PDB file of C-alpha atoms and ligand atoms in Angstrom:
ATOM      1  CA  MET A1114      -8.982  20.043  14.987  1.00 64.00           C
ATOM      2  CA  SER A1115      -7.463  16.708  14.150  1.00 85.00           C
ATOM      3  CA  PHE A1116      -6.187  16.055  10.671  1.00 93.00           C
ATOM      4  CA  PRO A1117      -7.190  13.076   8.555  1.00 96.00           C
ATOM      5  CA  ALA A1118      -4.457  10.434   8.334  1.00 97.00           C
ATOM      6  CA  LEU A1119      -4.171  11.157   4.654  1.00 98.00           C
ATOM      7  CA  GLU A1120      -5.597  13.778   2.361  1.00 98.00           C
ATOM      8  CA  ALA A1121      -4.973  14.257  -1.354  1.00 98.00           C
ATOM      9  CA  GLN A1122      -6.244  16.999  -3.612  1.00 98.00           C
ATOM     10  CA  GLY A1123      -6.024  17.067  -7.414  1.00 98.00           C
ATOM     11  CA  VAL A1124      -2.927  14.872  -7.529  1.00 98.00           C
ATOM     12  CA  CYS A1125      -1.390  14.153 -10.943  1.00 98.00           C
ATOM     13  CA  LYS A1126       1.755  12.281 -11.917  1.00 97.00           C
ATOM     14  CA  TYR A1127       2.998  11.949 -15.485  1.00 96.00           C
ATOM     15  CA  PHE A1128       5.739   9.831 -16.948  1.00 94.00           C
ATOM     16  CA  SER A1129       7.271   9.991 -20.398  1.00 87.00           C
ATOM     17  CA  ALA A1130       5.825   7.190 -22.496  1.00 77.00           C
ATOM     18  CA  ASP A1131       9.125   5.348 -22.919  1.00 65.00           C
ATOM     19  CA  GLY A1132       9.739   5.582 -19.200  1.00 56.00           C
ATOM     20  CA  SER A1133      13.454   6.176 -19.661  1.00 55.00           C
ATOM     21  CA  ARG A1134      13.734   9.868 -18.883  1.00 57.00           C
ATOM     22  CA  PRO A1135      11.907  12.654 -17.086  1.00 58.00           C
ATOM     23  CA  LEU A1136       9.477  14.790 -19.051  1.00 59.00           C
ATOM     24  CA  LEU A1137      11.176  17.742 -20.709  1.00 61.00           C
ATOM     25  CA  PRO A1138       8.996  20.494 -22.079  1.00 60.00           C
ATOM     26  CA  LEU A1139      10.500  21.256 -25.500  1.00 59.00           C
ATOM     27  CA  PRO A1140       8.180  23.932 -26.896  1.00 58.00           C
ATOM     28  CA  TRP A1141      10.665  24.909 -29.630  1.00 59.00           C
ATOM     29  CA  LEU A1142      10.217  21.469 -31.128  1.00 57.00           C
ATOM     30  CA  GLY A1143       6.545  22.249 -31.484  1.00 53.00           C
ATOM     31  CA  ARG A1144       5.571  19.133 -29.646  1.00 57.00           C
ATOM     32  CA  GLN A1145       5.758  17.604 -26.202  1.00 59.00           C
ATOM     33  CA  ALA A1146       7.268  14.289 -25.299  1.00 65.00           C
ATOM     34  CA  LYS A1147       4.463  11.737 -25.238  1.00 77.00           C
ATOM     35  CA  LYS A1148       3.320  11.336 -21.665  1.00 87.00           C
ATOM     36  CA  VAL A1149       1.464   8.783 -19.608  1.00 91.00           C
ATOM     37  CA  ALA A1150      -0.846  10.031 -16.887  1.00 95.00           C
ATOM     38  CA  ALA A1151      -0.071   7.414 -14.237  1.00 97.00           C
ATOM     39  CA  VAL A1152      -2.142   9.335 -11.677  1.00 98.00           C
ATOM     40  CA  GLU A1153      -4.732  11.829 -12.880  1.00 97.00           C
ATOM     41  CA  ASP A1154      -6.616  14.290 -10.668  1.00 98.00           C
ATOM     42  CA  ILE A1155      -6.984  12.149  -7.569  1.00 98.00           C
ATOM     43  CA  SER A1156      -8.597  13.571  -4.426  1.00 98.00           C
ATOM     44  CA  PHE A1157      -9.613  11.743  -1.261  1.00 98.00           C
ATOM     45  CA  ARG A1158      -9.519  11.804   2.536  1.00 98.00           C
ATOM     46  CA  LEU A1159      -8.611   8.847   4.699  1.00 98.00           C
ATOM     47  CA  PRO A1160      -9.678   9.191   8.346  1.00 96.00           C
ATOM     48  CA  ARG A1161      -7.511   7.711  11.074  1.00 94.00           C
ATOM     49  CA  GLY A1162      -8.070   4.007  11.755  1.00 94.00           C
ATOM     50  CA  GLU A1163      -9.643   3.249   8.400  1.00 96.00           C
ATOM     51  CA  ILE A1164      -8.530   0.597   5.896  1.00 97.00           C
ATOM     52  CA  LEU A1165      -8.815   2.032   2.394  1.00 98.00           C
ATOM     53  CA  GLY A1166      -8.318  -0.300  -0.536  1.00 98.00           C
ATOM     54  CA  ILE A1167      -7.304   0.821  -4.000  1.00 97.00           C
ATOM     55  CA  LEU A1168      -8.637  -1.716  -6.419  1.00 95.00           C
ATOM     56  CA  GLY A1169      -7.459  -1.640 -10.013  1.00 93.00           C
ATOM     57  CA  PRO A1170      -5.871  -3.710 -12.755  1.00 91.00           C
ATOM     58  CA  ASN A1171      -2.145  -3.711 -13.492  1.00 91.00           C
ATOM     59  CA  GLY A1172      -0.981  -0.366 -14.819  1.00 93.00           C
ATOM     60  CA  SER A1173      -3.893   1.603 -13.372  1.00 95.00           C
ATOM     61  CA  GLY A1174      -1.548   3.749 -11.236  1.00 97.00           C
ATOM     62  CA  LYS A1175      -1.879   2.147  -7.795  1.00 97.00           C
ATOM     63  CA  SER A1176       1.833   1.867  -7.033  1.00 96.00           C
ATOM     64  CA  THR A1177       2.505   5.358  -8.359  1.00 97.00           C
ATOM     65  CA  LEU A1178      -0.089   6.767  -5.968  1.00 98.00           C
ATOM     66  CA  VAL A1179       1.414   4.848  -3.052  1.00 97.00           C
ATOM     67  CA  ARG A1180       4.906   6.073  -3.962  1.00 97.00           C
ATOM     68  CA  LEU A1181       3.649   9.663  -4.097  1.00 98.00           C
ATOM     69  CA  VAL A1182       2.242   9.301  -0.580  1.00 98.00           C
ATOM     70  CA  ALA A1183       5.509   7.661   0.532  1.00 96.00           C
ATOM     71  CA  THR A1184       7.514  10.723  -0.691  1.00 97.00           C
ATOM     72  CA  LEU A1185       9.365   8.534  -3.211  1.00 95.00           C
ATOM     73  CA  LEU A1186       7.941  10.502  -6.161  1.00 97.00           C
ATOM     74  CA  LEU A1187       6.986  14.155  -6.499  1.00 97.00           C
ATOM     75  CA  PRO A1188       3.497  15.036  -7.703  1.00 98.00           C
ATOM     76  CA  ASP A1189       3.304  17.117 -10.891  1.00 97.00           C
ATOM     77  CA  LYS A1190       0.093  18.736  -9.693  1.00 98.00           C
ATOM     78  CA  GLY A1191      -1.961  18.799  -6.527  1.00 98.00           C
ATOM     79  CA  TRP A1192      -0.943  18.088  -2.945  1.00 98.00           C
ATOM     80  CA  ILE A1193      -0.904  15.252  -0.440  1.00 98.00           C
ATOM     81  CA  ARG A1194      -0.852  15.634   3.351  1.00 98.00           C
ATOM     82  CA  VAL A1195      -0.190  12.993   5.979  1.00 97.00           C
ATOM     83  CA  PHE A1196      -1.670  14.081   9.310  1.00 96.00           C
ATOM     84  CA  GLY A1197      -1.570  17.619   7.992  1.00 97.00           C
ATOM     85  CA  HIS A1198       2.043  17.463   6.765  1.00 97.00           C
ATOM     86  CA  ASP A1199       2.766  18.124   3.103  1.00 98.00           C
ATOM     87  CA  VAL A1200       4.607  15.219   1.466  1.00 98.00           C
ATOM     88  CA  VAL A1201       6.812  17.563  -0.569  1.00 98.00           C
ATOM     89  CA  ARG A1202       7.610  20.408   1.816  1.00 97.00           C
ATOM     90  CA  GLU A1203       7.630  18.289   4.987  1.00 98.00           C
ATOM     91  CA  ALA A1204       8.892  15.000   3.598  1.00 97.00           C
ATOM     92  CA  ALA A1205      11.063  14.248   6.634  1.00 95.00           C
ATOM     93  CA  ALA A1206       8.110  14.565   9.011  1.00 95.00           C
ATOM     94  CA  VAL A1207       5.942  12.438   6.710  1.00 95.00           C
ATOM     95  CA  LYS A1208       8.580   9.700   6.482  1.00 92.00           C
ATOM     96  CA  LYS A1209       8.453   9.307  10.259  1.00 88.00           C
ATOM     97  CA  MET A1210       4.711   8.647  10.181  1.00 91.00           C
ATOM     98  CA  ILE A1211       4.493   6.169   7.331  1.00 93.00           C
ATOM     99  CA  ASN A1212       5.867   2.845   6.316  1.00 89.00           C
ATOM    100  CA  ARG A1213       5.536   1.264   2.927  1.00 89.00           C
ATOM    101  CA  VAL A1214       5.605  -2.472   2.344  1.00 88.00           C
ATOM    102  CA  SER A1215       5.849  -3.562  -1.268  1.00 82.00           C
ATOM    103  CA  ALA A1216       5.920  -6.991  -2.865  1.00 71.00           C
ATOM    104  CA  GLU A1217       9.646  -6.750  -3.499  1.00 70.00           C
ATOM    105  CA  ALA A1218      10.438  -6.246   0.203  1.00 71.00           C
ATOM    106  CA  ALA A1219      14.201  -6.478   0.615  1.00 77.00           C
ATOM    107  CA  PHE A1220      15.412  -9.015   3.131  1.00 85.00           C
ATOM    108  CA  PHE A1221      18.507 -11.040   3.772  1.00 89.00           C
ATOM    109  CA  LYS A1222      16.903 -14.383   2.980  1.00 90.00           C
ATOM    110  CA  ARG A1223      19.662 -16.434   4.575  1.00 93.00           C
ATOM    111  CA  LEU A1224      19.239 -14.579   7.848  1.00 93.00           C
ATOM    112  CA  SER A1225      16.421 -15.260  10.287  1.00 94.00           C
ATOM    113  CA  ALA A1226      13.404 -13.079  11.001  1.00 92.00           C
ATOM    114  CA  VAL A1227      15.027 -11.941  14.244  1.00 93.00           C
ATOM    115  CA  GLU A1228      18.286 -11.047  12.501  1.00 94.00           C
ATOM    116  CA  ASN A1229      16.502  -9.172   9.738  1.00 93.00           C
ATOM    117  CA  LEU A1230      14.385  -7.249  12.232  1.00 93.00           C
ATOM    118  CA  MET A1231      17.431  -6.438  14.400  1.00 93.00           C
ATOM    119  CA  TYR A1232      19.196  -5.133  11.310  1.00 92.00           C
ATOM    120  CA  ALA A1233      16.225  -2.936  10.425  1.00 90.00           C
ATOM    121  CA  ALA A1234      15.966  -1.691  14.017  1.00 91.00           C
ATOM    122  CA  ARG A1235      19.593  -0.650  13.884  1.00 91.00           C
ATOM    123  CA  LEU A1236      18.967   1.223  10.626  1.00 86.00           C
ATOM    124  CA  TYR A1237      16.090   3.004  12.292  1.00 83.00           C
ATOM    125  CA  GLY A1238      18.471   4.000  15.087  1.00 86.00           C
ATOM    126  CA  MET A1239      16.700   1.975  17.777  1.00 89.00           C
ATOM    127  CA  GLU A1240      18.546   1.192  20.961  1.00 92.00           C
ATOM    128  CA  GLY A1241      19.474  -2.532  21.252  1.00 91.00           C
ATOM    129  CA  ARG A1242      17.423  -3.444  24.284  1.00 93.00           C
ATOM    130  CA  THR A1243      14.327  -1.604  23.060  1.00 91.00           C
ATOM    131  CA  ALA A1244      14.718  -3.302  19.679  1.00 92.00           C
ATOM    132  CA  ARG A1245      14.949  -6.787  21.178  1.00 92.00           C
ATOM    133  CA  ARG A1246      11.896  -6.253  23.341  1.00 91.00           C
ATOM    134  CA  ARG A1247       9.878  -4.832  20.474  1.00 88.00           C
ATOM    135  CA  ILE A1248      10.923  -7.616  18.101  1.00 91.00           C
ATOM    136  CA  GLY A1249       9.951 -10.196  20.713  1.00 89.00           C
ATOM    137  CA  GLU A1250       6.508  -8.640  21.004  1.00 85.00           C
ATOM    138  CA  ILE A1251       6.045  -8.426  17.249  1.00 81.00           C
ATOM    139  CA  LEU A1252       7.081 -12.029  16.630  1.00 83.00           C
ATOM    140  CA  GLU A1253       4.764 -13.238  19.354  1.00 81.00           C
ATOM    141  CA  ARG A1254       1.892 -11.344  17.769  1.00 73.00           C
ATOM    142  CA  LEU A1255       2.788 -12.863  14.417  1.00 71.00           C
ATOM    143  CA  GLY A1256       2.523 -16.260  15.990  1.00 74.00           C
ATOM    144  CA  ILE A1257       6.074 -17.078  14.956  1.00 79.00           C
ATOM    145  CA  ALA A1258       7.556 -19.553  17.430  1.00 83.00           C
ATOM    146  CA  ALA A1259      11.008 -18.756  18.792  1.00 84.00           C
ATOM    147  CA  GLU A1260      12.654 -21.578  16.798  1.00 88.00           C
ATOM    148  CA  LYS A1261      10.968 -20.441  13.563  1.00 88.00           C
ATOM    149  CA  ALA A1262      12.117 -16.893  14.171  1.00 90.00           C
ATOM    150  CA  ARG A1263      15.698 -18.142  14.164  1.00 93.00           C
ATOM    151  CA  GLU A1264      15.433 -20.124  10.922  1.00 94.00           C
ATOM    152  CA  PRO A1265      16.657 -18.568   7.685  1.00 94.00           C
ATOM    153  CA  LEU A1266      13.839 -16.500   6.227  1.00 91.00           C
ATOM    154  CA  GLU A1267      14.010 -18.437   2.956  1.00 91.00           C
ATOM    155  CA  GLU A1268      12.750 -21.512   4.812  1.00 92.00           C
ATOM    156  CA  LEU A1269       9.526 -19.811   5.938  1.00 87.00           C
ATOM    157  CA  SER A1270       6.340 -19.792   3.843  1.00 83.00           C
ATOM    158  CA  ARG A1271       5.771 -16.776   1.602  1.00 81.00           C
ATOM    159  CA  GLY A1272       2.862 -15.708   3.770  1.00 80.00           C
ATOM    160  CA  MET A1273       5.092 -15.803   6.815  1.00 83.00           C
ATOM    161  CA  GLN A1274       7.777 -13.797   4.975  1.00 86.00           C
ATOM    162  CA  GLN A1275       5.205 -11.220   3.994  1.00 83.00           C
ATOM    163  CA  LYS A1276       4.052 -10.991   7.589  1.00 81.00           C
ATOM    164  CA  VAL A1277       7.647 -10.394   8.649  1.00 87.00           C
ATOM    165  CA  ALA A1278       7.786  -7.592   6.048  1.00 87.00           C
ATOM    166  CA  ILE A1279       4.677  -5.993   7.540  1.00 82.00           C
ATOM    167  CA  ALA A1280       6.035  -6.591  11.039  1.00 81.00           C
ATOM    168  CA  ARG A1281       9.219  -4.775  10.087  1.00 86.00           C
ATOM    169  CA  ALA A1282       7.106  -1.763   9.201  1.00 82.00           C
ATOM    170  CA  PHE A1283       5.814  -1.890  12.783  1.00 76.00           C
ATOM    171  CA  LEU A1284       9.200  -1.536  14.427  1.00 81.00           C
ATOM    172  CA  THR A1285       8.820   2.211  14.305  1.00 75.00           C
ATOM    173  CA  SER A1286       5.057   2.211  15.050  1.00 72.00           C
ATOM    174  CA  PRO A1287       3.976   3.933  11.848  1.00 75.00           C
ATOM    175  CA  VAL A1288       0.600   5.561  12.085  1.00 86.00           C
ATOM    176  CA  LEU A1289      -0.032   5.186   8.371  1.00 94.00           C
ATOM    177  CA  LEU A1290       0.803   1.861   6.792  1.00 93.00           C
ATOM    178  CA  LEU A1291       1.085   1.690   3.001  1.00 95.00           C
ATOM    179  CA  LEU A1292       0.745  -1.849   1.678  1.00 94.00           C
ATOM    180  CA  ASP A1293       1.328  -2.241  -2.039  1.00 94.00           C
ATOM    181  CA  GLU A1294      -0.282  -5.546  -3.075  1.00 92.00           C
ATOM    182  CA  PRO A1295       0.413  -7.250   0.266  1.00 90.00           C
ATOM    183  CA  THR A1296      -1.147 -10.555  -0.786  1.00 89.00           C
ATOM    184  CA  THR A1297      -0.415 -10.741  -4.502  1.00 87.00           C
ATOM    185  CA  GLY A1298       1.219 -14.028  -5.416  1.00 81.00           C
ATOM    186  CA  LEU A1299       0.454 -15.699  -2.099  1.00 83.00           C
ATOM    187  CA  ASP A1300      -1.334 -19.025  -1.849  1.00 83.00           C
ATOM    188  CA  PRO A1301      -4.867 -18.840  -0.391  1.00 87.00           C
ATOM    189  CA  ARG A1302      -3.820 -19.808   3.111  1.00 82.00           C
ATOM    190  CA  SER A1303      -0.917 -17.349   3.289  1.00 80.00           C
ATOM    191  CA  LYS A1304      -3.207 -14.720   1.857  1.00 86.00           C
ATOM    192  CA  ARG A1305      -5.716 -15.280   4.640  1.00 87.00           C
ATOM    193  CA  GLU A1306      -2.966 -15.128   7.273  1.00 82.00           C
ATOM    194  CA  VAL A1307      -1.767 -11.783   5.981  1.00 85.00           C
ATOM    195  CA  GLN A1308      -5.320 -10.416   5.768  1.00 91.00           C
ATOM    196  CA  ASP A1309      -6.028 -11.514   9.357  1.00 89.00           C
ATOM    197  CA  PHE A1310      -2.796  -9.880  10.453  1.00 84.00           C
ATOM    198  CA  ILE A1311      -3.781  -6.576   8.825  1.00 89.00           C
ATOM    199  CA  ARG A1312      -7.185  -6.704  10.538  1.00 91.00           C
ATOM    200  CA  GLU A1313      -5.539  -7.408  13.857  1.00 85.00           C
ATOM    201  CA  LEU A1314      -3.047  -4.548  13.490  1.00 83.00           C
ATOM    202  CA  ARG A1315      -5.871  -2.167  12.880  1.00 88.00           C
ATOM    203  CA  ALA A1316      -7.929  -3.530  15.771  1.00 89.00           C
ATOM    204  CA  VAL A1317      -5.075  -3.403  18.263  1.00 83.00           C
ATOM    205  CA  HIS A1318      -3.076  -0.360  17.120  1.00 83.00           C
ATOM    206  CA  ASP A1319      -5.756   1.696  15.378  1.00 86.00           C
ATOM    207  CA  THR A1320      -3.372   1.880  12.436  1.00 90.00           C
ATOM    208  CA  THR A1321      -4.580   3.573   9.288  1.00 95.00           C
ATOM    209  CA  VAL A1322      -3.987   1.400   6.236  1.00 96.00           C
ATOM    210  CA  LEU A1323      -3.845   2.258   2.556  1.00 97.00           C
ATOM    211  CA  LEU A1324      -3.527  -0.938   0.560  1.00 96.00           C
ATOM    212  CA  THR A1325      -3.609  -1.762  -3.110  1.00 96.00           C
ATOM    213  CA  THR A1326      -4.982  -4.938  -4.580  1.00 94.00           C
ATOM    214  CA  HIS A1327      -6.446  -6.367  -7.736  1.00 90.00           C
ATOM    215  CA  ASP A1328      -8.307  -8.966  -5.712  1.00 91.00           C
ATOM    216  CA  MET A1329     -12.037  -8.171  -5.523  1.00 91.00           C
ATOM    217  CA  ALA A1330     -12.755 -10.530  -2.639  1.00 92.00           C
ATOM    218  CA  GLU A1331      -9.909  -9.040  -0.631  1.00 94.00           C
ATOM    219  CA  ALA A1332     -11.098  -5.489  -1.221  1.00 94.00           C
ATOM    220  CA  ASP A1333     -14.611  -6.523  -0.285  1.00 94.00           C
ATOM    221  CA  SER A1334     -13.791  -8.315   2.963  1.00 94.00           C
ATOM    222  CA  LEU A1335     -10.814  -6.338   4.259  1.00 96.00           C
ATOM    223  CA  CYS A1336     -11.462  -2.698   3.392  1.00 97.00           C
ATOM    224  CA  ASP A1337     -13.765  -0.189   5.047  1.00 97.00           C
ATOM    225  CA  ARG A1338     -13.871   1.725   1.781  1.00 98.00           C
ATOM    226  CA  VAL A1339     -12.656   0.910  -1.695  1.00 98.00           C
ATOM    227  CA  ALA A1340     -11.445   3.242  -4.425  1.00 98.00           C
ATOM    228  CA  ILE A1341     -11.855   1.771  -7.877  1.00 96.00           C
ATOM    229  CA  MET A1342      -8.925   2.948  -9.983  1.00 96.00           C
ATOM    230  CA  CYS A1343      -8.697   2.841 -13.737  1.00 95.00           C
ATOM    231  CA  ASP A1344      -6.239   4.638 -16.047  1.00 95.00           C
ATOM    232  CA  GLY A1345      -4.895   6.823 -13.248  1.00 97.00           C
ATOM    233  CA  ARG A1346      -8.288   7.967 -11.949  1.00 97.00           C
ATOM    234  CA  PHE A1347     -10.568   7.037  -9.096  1.00 97.00           C
ATOM    235  CA  VAL A1348     -13.844   6.164 -10.811  1.00 96.00           C
ATOM    236  CA  ALA A1349     -15.590   5.443  -7.490  1.00 96.00           C
ATOM    237  CA  LEU A1350     -14.826   5.592  -3.788  1.00 98.00           C
ATOM    238  CA  ASP A1351     -17.210   4.158  -1.210  1.00 97.00           C
ATOM    239  CA  THR A1352     -17.869   1.261   1.150  1.00 97.00           C
ATOM    240  CA  PRO A1353     -18.026  -2.122  -0.595  1.00 96.00           C
ATOM    241  CA  ALA A1354     -21.698  -2.389   0.406  1.00 96.00           C
ATOM    242  CA  ARG A1355     -22.646   0.964  -1.123  1.00 96.00           C
ATOM    243  CA  LEU A1356     -20.594   0.310  -4.259  1.00 96.00           C
ATOM    244  CA  LYS A1357     -22.492  -2.934  -4.784  1.00 94.00           C
ATOM    245  CA  ALA A1358     -25.836  -1.343  -3.947  1.00 93.00           C
ATOM    246  CA  SER A1359     -25.131   1.366  -6.544  1.00 91.00           C
ATOM    247  CA  LEU A1360     -26.039  -1.115  -9.292  1.00 88.00           C
ATOM    248  CA  GLU A1361     -29.516  -1.692  -7.865  1.00 87.00           C
ATOM    249  CA  PRO A1362     -32.304  -1.984  -8.837  1.00 83.00           C
ATOM    250  CA  THR A1363     -31.133  -3.303 -12.205  1.00 84.00           C
ATOM    251  CA  HIS A1364     -28.547  -5.583 -10.621  1.00 84.00           C
ATOM    252  CA  VAL A1365     -29.367  -6.963  -7.187  1.00 84.00           C
ATOM    253  CA  GLY A1366     -26.648  -8.983  -5.465  1.00 87.00           C
ATOM    254  CA  ALA A1367     -23.861  -7.394  -7.514  1.00 89.00           C
ATOM    255  CA  SER A1368     -20.208  -8.174  -6.747  1.00 90.00           C
ATOM    256  CA  LEU A1369     -17.378  -5.637  -6.801  1.00 91.00           C
ATOM    257  CA  GLU A1370     -16.404  -7.272 -10.080  1.00 90.00           C
ATOM    258  CA  ASP A1371     -19.779  -6.213 -11.526  1.00 91.00           C
ATOM    259  CA  VAL A1372     -19.278  -2.696 -10.163  1.00 92.00           C
ATOM    260  CA  PHE A1373     -15.850  -2.495 -11.739  1.00 91.00           C
ATOM    261  CA  LEU A1374     -17.187  -3.674 -15.079  1.00 91.00           C
ATOM    262  CA  ALA A1375     -20.114  -1.256 -14.959  1.00 91.00           C
ATOM    263  CA  LEU A1376     -17.893   1.722 -14.133  1.00 90.00           C
ATOM    264  CA  THR A1377     -14.983   1.051 -16.463  1.00 88.00           C
ATOM    265  CA  GLY A1378     -16.389  -1.194 -19.163  1.00 84.00           C
ATOM    266  CA  LYS A1379     -13.384  -3.429 -18.492  1.00 80.00           C
ATOM    267  CA  GLU A1380     -12.841  -6.778 -16.850  1.00 75.00           C
ATOM    268  CA  LEU A1381     -10.465  -6.740 -13.948  1.00 70.00           C
ATOM    269  CA  GLN A1382      -8.056  -9.452 -14.908  1.00 63.00           C
ATOM    270  CA  ALA A1383      -8.293 -12.376 -12.564  1.00 52.00           C
ATOM    271  CA  GLU A1384      -4.600 -13.106 -12.161  1.00 47.00           C
ATOM    272  CA  GLU A1385      -5.068 -14.862  -8.868  1.00 44.00           C
ATOM    273  CA  GLU A1386      -7.434 -17.435 -10.300  1.00 46.00           C
ATOM    274  CA  ALA A1387      -5.258 -17.931 -13.358  1.00 43.00           C
ATOM    275  CA  ALA A1388      -2.132 -18.450 -11.263  1.00 41.00           C
TER     276      ALA A1388
HETATM  277  N1  ADP B1517       9.006   5.041 -13.283  1.00 73.52           N
HETATM  278  C1  ADP B1517       8.162   5.007 -14.312  1.00 73.52           C
HETATM  279  N2  ADP B1517       8.512   5.461 -15.532  1.00 73.52           N
HETATM  280  C2  ADP B1517       7.642   5.452 -16.564  1.00 73.52           C
HETATM  281  N3  ADP B1517       6.382   5.003 -16.481  1.00 73.52           N
HETATM  282  C3  ADP B1517       5.971   4.521 -15.308  1.00 73.52           C
HETATM  283  C4  ADP B1517       6.828   4.503 -14.155  1.00 73.52           C
HETATM  284  N4  ADP B1517       6.131   3.973 -13.118  1.00 73.52           N
HETATM  285  C5  ADP B1517       4.907   3.676 -13.590  1.00 73.52           C
HETATM  286  N5  ADP B1517       4.810   4.001 -14.896  1.00 73.52           N
HETATM  287  C6  ADP B1517       3.609   3.854 -15.732  1.00 73.52           C
HETATM  288  O1  ADP B1517       2.529   4.431 -15.022  1.00 73.52           O
HETATM  289  C7  ADP B1517       1.356   3.635 -15.166  1.00 73.52           C
HETATM  290  C8  ADP B1517       0.869   3.179 -13.805  1.00 73.52           C
HETATM  291  O2  ADP B1517       1.806   2.266 -13.260  1.00 73.52           O
HETATM  292  P1  ADP B1517       1.700   1.684 -11.774  1.00 73.52           P
HETATM  293  O3  ADP B1517       1.505   2.819 -10.840  1.00 73.52           O
HETATM  294  O4  ADP B1517       2.859   0.809 -11.549  1.00 73.52           O
HETATM  295  O5  ADP B1517       0.359   0.834 -11.852  1.00 73.52           O
HETATM  296  P2  ADP B1517      -0.164  -0.373 -10.928  1.00 73.52           P
HETATM  297  O6  ADP B1517       0.606  -0.345  -9.640  1.00 73.52           O
HETATM  298  O7  ADP B1517      -1.626  -0.129 -10.773  1.00 73.52           O
HETATM  299  O8  ADP B1517       0.097  -1.628 -11.688  1.00 73.52           O
HETATM  300  C9  ADP B1517       1.728   2.509 -16.105  1.00 73.52           C
HETATM  301  O9  ADP B1517       1.372   2.902 -17.409  1.00 73.52           O
HETATM  302  C10 ADP B1517       3.223   2.416 -15.955  1.00 73.52           C
HETATM  303  O10 ADP B1517       3.794   1.910 -17.136  1.00 73.52           O
HETATM  304 MG1   MG B1518       1.684  -1.843  -8.695  1.00 73.52          MG
END
């Protein structure tokens, strides 16, 4: 039997409301520290090769969920398995199979893409010749010309920088790629480049992708299935087509925005358009 790329069951994560300290149960005080349920009772399965989008407004718990999968946080309840490995008990095995790319990807901006990738390869313990070959392949796939790849990263477009961040995650051939808001803050063209790159990675490498976004159009066009997240919960999880069809017959031709509104009673703030 082959395991799903990712499986979560009844996962909860709580933070203390002020965010400054871990939750301490203090029953003798007759009260509990006020807590925020960042992730509340989330269960899902992600088959290999699928792109699953988590769509939700700021503060809905998307990054917390990604960090739980990435073994950076411990769940308070429930379990998560990556290809059958428990993220808590088998964290080392899980770390080898995943790679997380977040908006605040750390790079040496004065160094070039090649230098940054060589540095990362060394951290990953890759042998020099293997690293150079792999980096060459990756840069070619990114469509970064040799001269560009040697320019300081800070001189490349933000879309290009983000692609280098995703490319870095590919040095170790992760089978599960976690992308936390990979296109947030990018201009439309860079956004499209990154989206095309994600599609291509999946097509060529059969990579499984869990990505978060608050961009409806992105979720609709890029993801095989979309989980709509609100206040720590998944309020729906299905293909974009079925989510939209769920509003029929009262609402034919619904957008994911309409679905979100119908399910949560809230507008998903349109930061991209406002920016
Ligand atoms: N380290 C933390 N300490 C305290 N509260 C946190 C922490 N991380 C996230 N939260 C809270 O958990 C909720 C979900 O946050 P987050 O997962 O970052 O949402 P999103 O990525 O969807 O914007 C928010 O209320 C946030 O304030
Ligand atoms: Mg976030």
